[in-house]
Amino acid sequence: MANPPHGGELKDLIARDAPRRKELAAEAETLPAVVLNDRQLCDLELILSGGFSPLEGFMNEKDYNGVVAENRLADGNLFSMPINLDLSKDEVKNLGLKAGTRVTLRDSRDDRNLGILTVDDVYAPDKQREAKEVFGGDPEHPAIKYLMETAGEVYVGGKIEAIDRLMHYDYVALRYTPAELRLHFDKLGWSRVVAFQTRNPMHRAHRELTVRAARQRQANVLIHPVVGMTKPGDIDHFTRVRVYQALLPRYPNGMAVLGLLPLAMRMGGPREAIWHAIIRKNHGATHFIVGRDHAGPGSNSKGQDFYGPYDAQYAVEKYRDELGIEVVPFQMMTYLPDSDEYKPVDEVPKDVRTLNISGTELRRRLRTGGDIPEWFSYGEVVKVLRESHPARNKQGFTIFLTGYTNSGKDAIARALNVTLNQQGGRSVSLLLGETVRSELSSELGFSQEDRNKNIARIGFVASELTKAGAAVIAAPIAPFEKARLQAKEIVEKHGSFYLIHVATPLEYCEKTDRRGVYKAAREGRVKGFTGIDDPYEVPGDKEVKLRVDLSKDSVRTAVHQIVLLLEAEGLLDQL
């Protein structure tokens, strides 16, 4: 029989409110609606399914204060993470929210009504206290940055009545609710289940760790990866799930089940580990593997770790009896080549040879196409990772040329386009400033706001093309640093971004202008002309990857310098 849920009763709101679904759906159409963001949707999904039992809604002020201060709900139940419906003051005012108000909770992705919240209270949280008590107080912590920069100023608490579950179109068969997973365990005859939390791909060491943990406890394994929101920069969940599916047949027959958890992680270390244990208990697990620096975001800009390596294990162990789930400490596994086996590091004699590949080294080998040995990861897992993370010379990139009108950036862009197309190996897309203006931004003017919108559009298009493996050459004027940096940020989610400053002096650009645009600007016939009556913020050395000046060098030389840069970066190795 599966572990009893936290608080003694699984708060499956979908099942509880199913008989009233039609009535609630009709009422929801008559109420004001809160459109939920991605994190709020993840939280709501686990409230509705009972994953956050004993919660039945978003926390009111009494529950919130108890959790922040003492890891306790108002009824005394252990709960370590604030679960809040955060809104702006304007939203609260426009929706007329106050105690007793009923409001629809709506999915931002498809406008479906998911539930109705009856407001208990509307309150202004002490965010500084929340940041310190829950996450440790470091302003660089991602959860604190979200709290201070993104989350609304006001929290709305209250219980929820369920209308419908969230709609998913990926891996539907693996998205078990707690009730479904408990039923599955019962069907399989499992009474002892070790849950393994992960937001990363799994390799042989993870398989050995989980098999060892299960065998020592005469239990089975629940591989329970997070597929909601994880740490920025993590491998996407589509790739990770394909990895888990490839790995599953490597477990002894019938030992492991894969289920997906739609959780929005906070990367909250000790607090998050307690929360994760509660969630796994609600899903029926009897044991929970807590890793080294479990759910920690790493270190800050000074190189200081946000949490100690074993803080999370100590926190869960402290509440072990109350949690009713046994903590399984994550053992670092290492490979012994002479005996072709994995063992915990602390069980290996000093004179025995060991091998390991760090996460950094694995990423390097994926990036460069380097060998990933069978002892480290199974061939079918490596195949999935290589498909999603092609070698450096097959990755997309963006060359972003910025400079004055007639600086030569367009000529360089056209010549580079020809050069890369001649060499082959990947598709090449050319985004000239005038082309983008006529095809994508024809309604925009030349105010700073409109110029920034234009660059944002170029950045978006470049990022999508880069993600698809293309070489992108963009050549707008891009006079403002903030817009250039925003374009860089969005592109670098998918590939490399190189800012090339075409630093041809304004006087030379004007002197060699055969179209007469500078003359028109000097005479006042053209307004808002960069360099004449509109500013150009010269890129600093930290922003620029390469500077070229066509008053001194030729287009051919500039293109050659860019090609050498790309070759040095490993992007043109096979061209």
PDB file of N, CA and C in Angstrom, residues 178-222:
ATOM      1  N   PRO A 178      -1.186  12.380  -8.416  1.00  0.00           N
ATOM      2  CA  PRO A 178      -0.911  11.532  -7.246  1.00  0.00           C
ATOM      3  C   PRO A 178      -1.865  10.344  -7.133  1.00  0.00           C
ATOM      4  N   ALA A 179      -3.147  10.579  -7.381  1.00  0.00           N
ATOM      5  CA  ALA A 179      -4.119   9.475  -7.285  1.00  0.00           C
ATOM      6  C   ALA A 179      -3.825   8.406  -8.339  1.00  0.00           C
ATOM      7  N   GLU A 180      -3.482   8.832  -9.549  1.00  0.00           N
ATOM      8  CA  GLU A 180      -3.194   7.881 -10.623  1.00  0.00           C
ATOM      9  C   GLU A 180      -1.927   7.084 -10.329  1.00  0.00           C
ATOM     10  N   LEU A 181      -0.914   7.753  -9.784  1.00  0.00           N
ATOM     11  CA  LEU A 181       0.339   7.063  -9.490  1.00  0.00           C
ATOM     12  C   LEU A 181       0.149   6.068  -8.340  1.00  0.00           C
ATOM     13  N   ARG A 182      -0.634   6.454  -7.349  1.00  0.00           N
ATOM     14  CA  ARG A 182      -0.931   5.548  -6.240  1.00  0.00           C
ATOM     15  C   ARG A 182      -1.664   4.300  -6.742  1.00  0.00           C
ATOM     16  N   LEU A 183      -2.605   4.522  -7.638  1.00  0.00           N
ATOM     17  CA  LEU A 183      -3.354   3.399  -8.211  1.00  0.00           C
ATOM     18  C   LEU A 183      -2.422   2.494  -9.021  1.00  0.00           C
ATOM     19  N   HIS A 184      -1.480   3.115  -9.737  1.00  0.00           N
ATOM     20  CA  HIS A 184      -0.513   2.359 -10.535  1.00  0.00           C
ATOM     21  C   HIS A 184       0.376   1.501  -9.636  1.00  0.00           C
ATOM     22  N   PHE A 185       0.850   2.091  -8.536  1.00  0.00           N
ATOM     23  CA  PHE A 185       1.662   1.323  -7.585  1.00  0.00           C
ATOM     24  C   PHE A 185       0.864   0.143  -7.028  1.00  0.00           C
ATOM     25  N   ASP A 186      -0.386   0.404  -6.699  1.00  0.00           N
ATOM     26  CA  ASP A 186      -1.240  -0.645  -6.155  1.00  0.00           C
ATOM     27  C   ASP A 186      -1.431  -1.776  -7.167  1.00  0.00           C
ATOM     28  N   LYS A 187      -1.632  -1.399  -8.420  1.00  0.00           N
ATOM     29  CA  LYS A 187      -1.816  -2.385  -9.490  1.00  0.00           C
ATOM     30  C   LYS A 187      -0.570  -3.252  -9.651  1.00  0.00           C
ATOM     31  N   LEU A 188       0.604  -2.632  -9.493  1.00  0.00           N
ATOM     32  CA  LEU A 188       1.867  -3.361  -9.628  1.00  0.00           C
ATOM     33  C   LEU A 188       2.236  -4.136  -8.370  1.00  0.00           C
ATOM     34  N   GLY A 189       1.508  -3.863  -7.282  1.00  0.00           N
ATOM     35  CA  GLY A 189       1.823  -4.524  -6.018  1.00  0.00           C
ATOM     36  C   GLY A 189       3.001  -3.923  -5.294  1.00  0.00           C
ATOM     37  N   TRP A 190       3.324  -2.668  -5.590  1.00  0.00           N
ATOM     38  CA  TRP A 190       4.463  -2.007  -4.948  1.00  0.00           C
ATOM     39  C   TRP A 190       4.036  -1.412  -3.610  1.00  0.00           C
ATOM     40  N   SER A 191       4.772  -1.685  -2.575  1.00  0.00           N
ATOM     41  CA  SER A 191       4.489  -1.087  -1.265  1.00  0.00           C
ATOM     42  C   SER A 191       5.627  -0.203  -0.773  1.00  0.00           C
ATOM     43  N   ARG A 192       6.802  -0.368  -1.363  1.00  0.00           N
ATOM     44  CA  ARG A 192       7.962   0.456  -0.998  1.00  0.00           C
ATOM     45  C   ARG A 192       8.526   1.059  -2.275  1.00  0.00           C
ATOM     46  N   VAL A 193       8.546   2.390  -2.309  1.00  0.00           N
ATOM     47  CA  VAL A 193       8.925   3.092  -3.532  1.00  0.00           C
ATOM     48  C   VAL A 193       9.954   4.172  -3.208  1.00  0.00           C
ATOM     49  N   VAL A 194      11.100   4.097  -3.884  1.00  0.00           N
ATOM     50  CA  VAL A 194      12.147   5.116  -3.750  1.00  0.00           C
ATOM     51  C   VAL A 194      11.971   6.129  -4.872  1.00  0.00           C
ATOM     52  N   ALA A 195      11.695   7.385  -4.524  1.00  0.00           N
ATOM     53  CA  ALA A 195      11.519   8.441  -5.524  1.00  0.00           C
ATOM     54  C   ALA A 195      12.848   9.135  -5.796  1.00  0.00           C
ATOM     55  N   PHE A 196      13.118   9.358  -7.079  1.00  0.00           N
ATOM     56  CA  PHE A 196      14.345  10.051  -7.484  1.00  0.00           C
ATOM     57  C   PHE A 196      13.964  11.321  -8.224  1.00  0.00           C
ATOM     58  N   GLN A 197      14.310  12.452  -7.619  1.00  0.00           N
ATOM     59  CA  GLN A 197      14.043  13.775  -8.188  1.00  0.00           C
ATOM     60  C   GLN A 197      15.196  14.168  -9.098  1.00  0.00           C
ATOM     61  N   THR A 198      14.878  14.676 -10.294  1.00  0.00           N
ATOM     62  CA  THR A 198      15.954  15.141 -11.168  1.00  0.00           C
ATOM     63  C   THR A 198      15.447  16.216 -12.118  1.00  0.00           C
ATOM     64  N   ARG A 199      16.374  17.104 -12.480  1.00  0.00           N
ATOM     65  CA  ARG A 199      16.098  18.093 -13.523  1.00  0.00           C
ATOM     66  C   ARG A 199      17.183  18.023 -14.598  1.00  0.00           C
ATOM     67  N   ASN A 200      17.962  16.941 -14.557  1.00  0.00           N
ATOM     68  CA  ASN A 200      19.068  16.748 -15.494  1.00  0.00           C
ATOM     69  C   ASN A 200      18.935  15.404 -16.202  1.00  0.00           C
ATOM     70  N   PRO A 201      19.650  15.209 -17.297  1.00  0.00           N
ATOM     71  CA  PRO A 201      19.689  13.876 -17.907  1.00  0.00           C
ATOM     72  C   PRO A 201      20.285  12.866 -16.924  1.00  0.00           C
ATOM     73  N   MET A 202      19.938  11.602 -17.094  1.00  0.00           N
ATOM     74  CA  MET A 202      20.466  10.543 -16.247  1.00  0.00           C
ATOM     75  C   MET A 202      21.465   9.695 -17.043  1.00  0.00           C
ATOM     76  N   HIS A 203      22.535   9.296 -16.348  1.00  0.00           N
ATOM     77  CA  HIS A 203      23.552   8.463 -16.982  1.00  0.00           C
ATOM     78  C   HIS A 203      23.739   7.189 -16.150  1.00  0.00           C
ATOM     79  N   ARG A 204      24.775   6.435 -16.435  1.00  0.00           N
ATOM     80  CA  ARG A 204      24.957   5.142 -15.768  1.00  0.00           C
ATOM     81  C   ARG A 204      25.077   5.295 -14.253  1.00  0.00           C
ATOM     82  N   ALA A 205      25.744   6.341 -13.788  1.00  0.00           N
ATOM     83  CA  ALA A 205      25.912   6.530 -12.343  1.00  0.00           C
ATOM     84  C   ALA A 205      24.559   6.700 -11.655  1.00  0.00           C
ATOM     85  N   HIS A 206      23.642   7.426 -12.297  1.00  0.00           N
ATOM     86  CA  HIS A 206      22.315   7.622 -11.714  1.00  0.00           C
ATOM     87  C   HIS A 206      21.535   6.312 -11.674  1.00  0.00           C
ATOM     88  N   ARG A 207      21.693   5.535 -12.735  1.00  0.00           N
ATOM     89  CA  ARG A 207      21.037   4.225 -12.774  1.00  0.00           C
ATOM     90  C   ARG A 207      21.574   3.346 -11.662  1.00  0.00           C
ATOM     91  N   GLU A 208      22.909   3.308 -11.487  1.00  0.00           N
ATOM     92  CA  GLU A 208      23.511   2.479 -10.453  1.00  0.00           C
ATOM     93  C   GLU A 208      23.071   2.944  -9.059  1.00  0.00           C
ATOM     94  N   LEU A 209      23.034   4.250  -8.863  1.00  0.00           N
ATOM     95  CA  LEU A 209      22.622   4.816  -7.572  1.00  0.00           C
ATOM     96  C   LEU A 209      21.199   4.397  -7.211  1.00  0.00           C
ATOM     97  N   THR A 210      20.265   4.553  -8.157  1.00  0.00           N
ATOM     98  CA  THR A 210      18.865   4.261  -7.865  1.00  0.00           C
ATOM     99  C   THR A 210      18.619   2.766  -7.702  1.00  0.00           C
ATOM    100  N   VAL A 211      19.294   1.948  -8.500  1.00  0.00           N
ATOM    101  CA  VAL A 211      19.157   0.490  -8.358  1.00  0.00           C
ATOM    102  C   VAL A 211      19.692   0.044  -6.996  1.00  0.00           C
ATOM    103  N   ARG A 212      20.848   0.587  -6.603  1.00  0.00           N
ATOM    104  CA  ARG A 212      21.441   0.233  -5.307  1.00  0.00           C
ATOM    105  C   ARG A 212      20.502   0.650  -4.163  1.00  0.00           C
ATOM    106  N   ALA A 213      19.955   1.862  -4.244  1.00  0.00           N
ATOM    107  CA  ALA A 213      19.046   2.352  -3.194  1.00  0.00           C
ATOM    108  C   ALA A 213      17.808   1.471  -3.087  1.00  0.00           C
ATOM    109  N   ALA A 214      17.263   1.058  -4.240  1.00  0.00           N
ATOM    110  CA  ALA A 214      16.065   0.220  -4.238  1.00  0.00           C
ATOM    111  C   ALA A 214      16.358  -1.168  -3.675  1.00  0.00           C
ATOM    112  N   ARG A 215      17.468  -1.763  -4.091  1.00  0.00           N
ATOM    113  CA  ARG A 215      17.789  -3.118  -3.629  1.00  0.00           C
ATOM    114  C   ARG A 215      18.063  -3.163  -2.129  1.00  0.00           C
ATOM    115  N   GLN A 216      18.731  -2.130  -1.619  1.00  0.00           N
ATOM    116  CA  GLN A 216      19.034  -2.099  -0.188  1.00  0.00           C
ATOM    117  C   GLN A 216      17.769  -2.006   0.657  1.00  0.00           C
ATOM    118  N   ARG A 217      16.702  -1.462   0.073  1.00  0.00           N
ATOM    119  CA  ARG A 217      15.454  -1.264   0.813  1.00  0.00           C
ATOM    120  C   ARG A 217      14.335  -2.173   0.328  1.00  0.00           C
ATOM    121  N   GLN A 218      14.687  -3.118  -0.556  1.00  0.00           N
ATOM    122  CA  GLN A 218      13.704  -4.040  -1.126  1.00  0.00           C
ATOM    123  C   GLN A 218      12.513  -3.250  -1.679  1.00  0.00           C
ATOM    124  N   ALA A 219      12.844  -2.257  -2.488  1.00  0.00           N
ATOM    125  CA  ALA A 219      11.834  -1.333  -3.003  1.00  0.00           C
ATOM    126  C   ALA A 219      11.939  -1.229  -4.519  1.00  0.00           C
ATOM    127  N   ASN A 220      10.998  -0.489  -5.088  1.00  0.00           N
ATOM    128  CA  ASN A 220      11.035  -0.153  -6.508  1.00  0.00           C
ATOM    129  C   ASN A 220      11.385   1.312  -6.665  1.00  0.00           C
ATOM    130  N   VAL A 221      11.573   1.742  -7.907  1.00  0.00           N
ATOM    131  CA  VAL A 221      12.064   3.097  -8.186  1.00  0.00           C
ATOM    132  C   VAL A 221      11.014   3.905  -8.946  1.00  0.00           C
ATOM    133  N   LEU A 222      10.773   5.116  -8.464  1.00  0.00           N
ATOM    134  CA  LEU A 222       9.990   6.103  -9.204  1.00  0.00           C
ATOM    135  C   LEU A 222      10.948   7.172  -9.708  1.00  0.00           C
TER     136      LEU A 222
END
